[in-house]
XYZ file of C-alpha atoms in Angstrom:
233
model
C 3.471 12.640 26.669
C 5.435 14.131 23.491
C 2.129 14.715 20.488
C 4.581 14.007 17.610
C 2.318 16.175 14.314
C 1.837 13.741 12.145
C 1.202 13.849 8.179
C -2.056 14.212 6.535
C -2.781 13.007 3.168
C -5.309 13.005 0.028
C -7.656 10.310 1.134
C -6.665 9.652 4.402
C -8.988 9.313 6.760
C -7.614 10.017 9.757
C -4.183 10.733 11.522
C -4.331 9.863 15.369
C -2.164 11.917 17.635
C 0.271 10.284 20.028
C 3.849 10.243 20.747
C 4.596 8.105 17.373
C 5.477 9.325 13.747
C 3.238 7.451 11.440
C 4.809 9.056 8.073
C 5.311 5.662 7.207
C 2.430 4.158 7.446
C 0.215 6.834 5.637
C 2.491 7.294 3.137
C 2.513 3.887 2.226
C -1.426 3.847 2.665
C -1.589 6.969 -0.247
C 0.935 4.354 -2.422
C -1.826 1.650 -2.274
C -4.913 4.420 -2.735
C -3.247 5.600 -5.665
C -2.578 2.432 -7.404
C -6.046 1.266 -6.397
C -7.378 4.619 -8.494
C -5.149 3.779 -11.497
C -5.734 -0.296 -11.908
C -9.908 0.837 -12.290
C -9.217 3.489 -14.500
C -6.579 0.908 -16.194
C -9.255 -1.873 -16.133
C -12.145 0.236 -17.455
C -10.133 2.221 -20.291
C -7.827 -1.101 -21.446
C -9.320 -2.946 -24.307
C -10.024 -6.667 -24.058
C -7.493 -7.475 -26.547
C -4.857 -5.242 -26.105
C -2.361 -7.921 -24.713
C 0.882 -5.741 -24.737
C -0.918 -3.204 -22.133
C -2.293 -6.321 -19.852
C 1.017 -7.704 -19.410
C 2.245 -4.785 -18.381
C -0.736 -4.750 -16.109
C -0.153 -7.952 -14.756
C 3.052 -7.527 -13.822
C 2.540 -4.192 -12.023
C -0.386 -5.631 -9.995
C 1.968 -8.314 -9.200
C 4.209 -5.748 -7.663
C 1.454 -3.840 -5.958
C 0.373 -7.360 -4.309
C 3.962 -7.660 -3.112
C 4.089 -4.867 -1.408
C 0.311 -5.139 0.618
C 1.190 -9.024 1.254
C 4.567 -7.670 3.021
C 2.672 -4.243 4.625
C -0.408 -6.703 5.959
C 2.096 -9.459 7.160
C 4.313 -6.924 9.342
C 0.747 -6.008 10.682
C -0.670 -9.351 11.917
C 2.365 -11.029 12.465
C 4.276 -8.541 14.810
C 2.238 -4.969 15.545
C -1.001 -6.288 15.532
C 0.312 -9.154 18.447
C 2.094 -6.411 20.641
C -0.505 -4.672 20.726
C -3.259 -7.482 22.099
C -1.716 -7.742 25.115
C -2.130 -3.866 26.077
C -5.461 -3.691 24.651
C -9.025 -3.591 26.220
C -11.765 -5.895 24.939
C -12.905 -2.856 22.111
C -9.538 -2.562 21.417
C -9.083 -6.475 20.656
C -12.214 -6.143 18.773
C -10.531 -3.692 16.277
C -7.400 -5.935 16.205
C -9.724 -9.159 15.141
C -11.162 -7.048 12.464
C -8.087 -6.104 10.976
C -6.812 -9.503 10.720
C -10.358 -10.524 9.521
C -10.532 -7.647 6.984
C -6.986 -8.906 5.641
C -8.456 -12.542 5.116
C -11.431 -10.972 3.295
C -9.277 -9.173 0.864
C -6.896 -11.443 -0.018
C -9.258 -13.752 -2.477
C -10.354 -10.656 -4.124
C -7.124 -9.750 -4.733
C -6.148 -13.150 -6.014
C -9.448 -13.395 -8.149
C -7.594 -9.611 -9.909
C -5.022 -11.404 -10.473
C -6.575 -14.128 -12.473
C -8.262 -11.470 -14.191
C -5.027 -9.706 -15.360
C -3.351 -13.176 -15.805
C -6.025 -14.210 -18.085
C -5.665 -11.215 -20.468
C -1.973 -11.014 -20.103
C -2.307 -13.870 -22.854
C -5.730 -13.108 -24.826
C -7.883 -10.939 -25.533
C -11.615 -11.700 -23.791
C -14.088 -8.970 -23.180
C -15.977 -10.789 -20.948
C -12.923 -11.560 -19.067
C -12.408 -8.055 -18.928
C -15.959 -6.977 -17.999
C -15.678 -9.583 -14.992
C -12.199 -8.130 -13.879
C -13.857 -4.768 -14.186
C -16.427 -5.504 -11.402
C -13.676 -7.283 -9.215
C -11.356 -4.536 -9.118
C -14.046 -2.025 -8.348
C -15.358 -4.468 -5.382
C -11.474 -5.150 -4.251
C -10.911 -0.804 -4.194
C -13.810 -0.023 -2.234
C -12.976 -3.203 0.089
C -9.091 -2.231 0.674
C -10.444 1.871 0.838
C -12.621 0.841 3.986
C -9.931 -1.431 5.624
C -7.692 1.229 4.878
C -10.011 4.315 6.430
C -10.589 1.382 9.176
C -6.759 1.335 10.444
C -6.457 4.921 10.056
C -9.536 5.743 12.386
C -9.351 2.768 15.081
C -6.493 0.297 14.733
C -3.825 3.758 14.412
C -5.010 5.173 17.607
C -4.553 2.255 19.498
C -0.424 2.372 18.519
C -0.552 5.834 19.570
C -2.200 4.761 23.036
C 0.100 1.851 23.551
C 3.535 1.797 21.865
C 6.549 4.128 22.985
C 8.278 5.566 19.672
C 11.098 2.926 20.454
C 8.738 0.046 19.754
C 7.075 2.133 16.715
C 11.089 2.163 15.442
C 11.441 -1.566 15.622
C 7.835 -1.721 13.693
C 9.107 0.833 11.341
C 12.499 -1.591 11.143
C 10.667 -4.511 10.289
C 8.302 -2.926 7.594
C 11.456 -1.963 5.710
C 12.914 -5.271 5.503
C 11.689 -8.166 3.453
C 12.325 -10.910 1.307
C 12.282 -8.289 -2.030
C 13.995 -9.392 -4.848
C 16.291 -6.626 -6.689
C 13.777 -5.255 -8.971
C 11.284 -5.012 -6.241
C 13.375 -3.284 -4.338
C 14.524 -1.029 -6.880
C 11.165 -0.082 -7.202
C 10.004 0.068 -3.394
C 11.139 3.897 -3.156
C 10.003 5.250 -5.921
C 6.559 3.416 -5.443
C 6.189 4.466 -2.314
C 7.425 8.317 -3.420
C 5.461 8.630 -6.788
C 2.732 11.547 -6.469
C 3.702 12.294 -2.999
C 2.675 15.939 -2.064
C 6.336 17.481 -2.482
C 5.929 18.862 1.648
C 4.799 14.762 2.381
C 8.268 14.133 -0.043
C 10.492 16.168 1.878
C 9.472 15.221 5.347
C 9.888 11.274 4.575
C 13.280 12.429 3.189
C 14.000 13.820 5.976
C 13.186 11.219 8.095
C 14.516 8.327 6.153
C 17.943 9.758 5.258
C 20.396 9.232 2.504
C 19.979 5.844 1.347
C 15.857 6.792 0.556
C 17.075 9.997 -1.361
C 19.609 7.959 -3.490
C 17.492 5.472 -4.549
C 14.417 7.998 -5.334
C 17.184 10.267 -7.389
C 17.887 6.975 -9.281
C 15.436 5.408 -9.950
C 12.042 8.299 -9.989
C 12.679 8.755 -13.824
C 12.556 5.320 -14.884
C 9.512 4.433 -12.310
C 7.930 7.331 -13.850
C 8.126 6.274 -17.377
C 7.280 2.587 -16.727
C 3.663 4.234 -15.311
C 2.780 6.276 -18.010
C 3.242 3.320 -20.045
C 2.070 0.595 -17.492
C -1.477 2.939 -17.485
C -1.290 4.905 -20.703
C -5.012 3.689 -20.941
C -6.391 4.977 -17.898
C -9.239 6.822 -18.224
């Protein structure tokens, strides 16, 4: 069997060897680690009544939920299912918990959102205080499930699906029902504070269309940050 080396990131807790590339799937991983890092710095450093800086907020958290709703559907609704059928009863084990961990982030996400919804349109430092403590909770929650799939749910796609199936996995994760300013924003997010070694190979292995839309769009993604978190602390 072909060992493809596979990337290692900041934060990552693991990359399982096997015959498929996972660039994609840990780079996307460091996308949702960062932002995790930035919304609690965001929360913490934002004051209550600072409404201009929550709406930005709100609307980037809306655009980070986009893109884990789309990255955790792809999961349980076509690799997580392949792979059950290959599986041994510790391997279903770790499939069930990834769906299960999914369900048990979702309403901490959603109670964020409230959070950020809420100041979006006034200022209320208890609201703030609360979304404080729910964004910390909903990090460390997503950071385990993360380190979870990296350690466990990873090695079983290396054991189990031939790089032709990991393509058509790959495939599917690219596509979705984006509108245009998501997608505009898709490369960058995923490319923004990338190692420049982890840049190049995901260039590489994406192609042309990826390194247009990063040369478009970086500068304007990076501007919109420094803005969207100029309170971060």
């Amino acid at each position: 069997m072909t060992t493809t080396t596979q990337l290692m990131l900041p934060g990552q807790a693991a990359a399982p060897a096997g015959p498929n590339d996972l660039t994609g799937m840990f780079v996307i991983h460091h996308a949702f680690r960062r932002d995790l890092r930035a919304f609690v710095a965001a929360v913490t450093g934002t004051p209550a009544g600072d409404t201009v800086s929550w709406r930005a907020l709100h609307d980037r958290w809306r655009l980070f939920g986009t893109f884990l709703h789309h990255h955790h559907t792809t999961e349980d609704e076509a690799i997580w299912p392949l792979l059950l059928s290959r599986v041994d009863e510790a391997g279903r084990e770790t499939l069930a918990a990834m769906e299960a961990e999914h369900h048990e982030i979702d309403p901490l996400l959603a109670a964020c959102g409230d959070g950020f919804a809420t100041l979006a349109t006034h200022g209320d430092e208890d609201v703030r205080a609360s979304l404080e403590v729910r964004m910390v909770a909903a990090a460390e929650r997503l950071h385990r499930h993360l380190a979870h799939e990296e350690t466990e749910a990873l090695v079983l796609v290396q054991a189990h699906l031939t790089p032709a199936e990991w393509e058509v996995m790959e495939e599917k994760s690219a596509k979705g029902s984006y509108t245009f300013r998501e997608l505009m924003a898709l490369v960058p997010w995923i490319m923004y504070g990338l190692p420049v070694e982890a840049q190049r190979r995901l260039l590489k292995l994406a192609g042309p269309t990826l390194a247009l839309l990063w040369r478009v769009n970086r500068r304007g993604f990076a501007r919109r940050e420094a803005a969207t978190f100029r309170s971060a602390v």
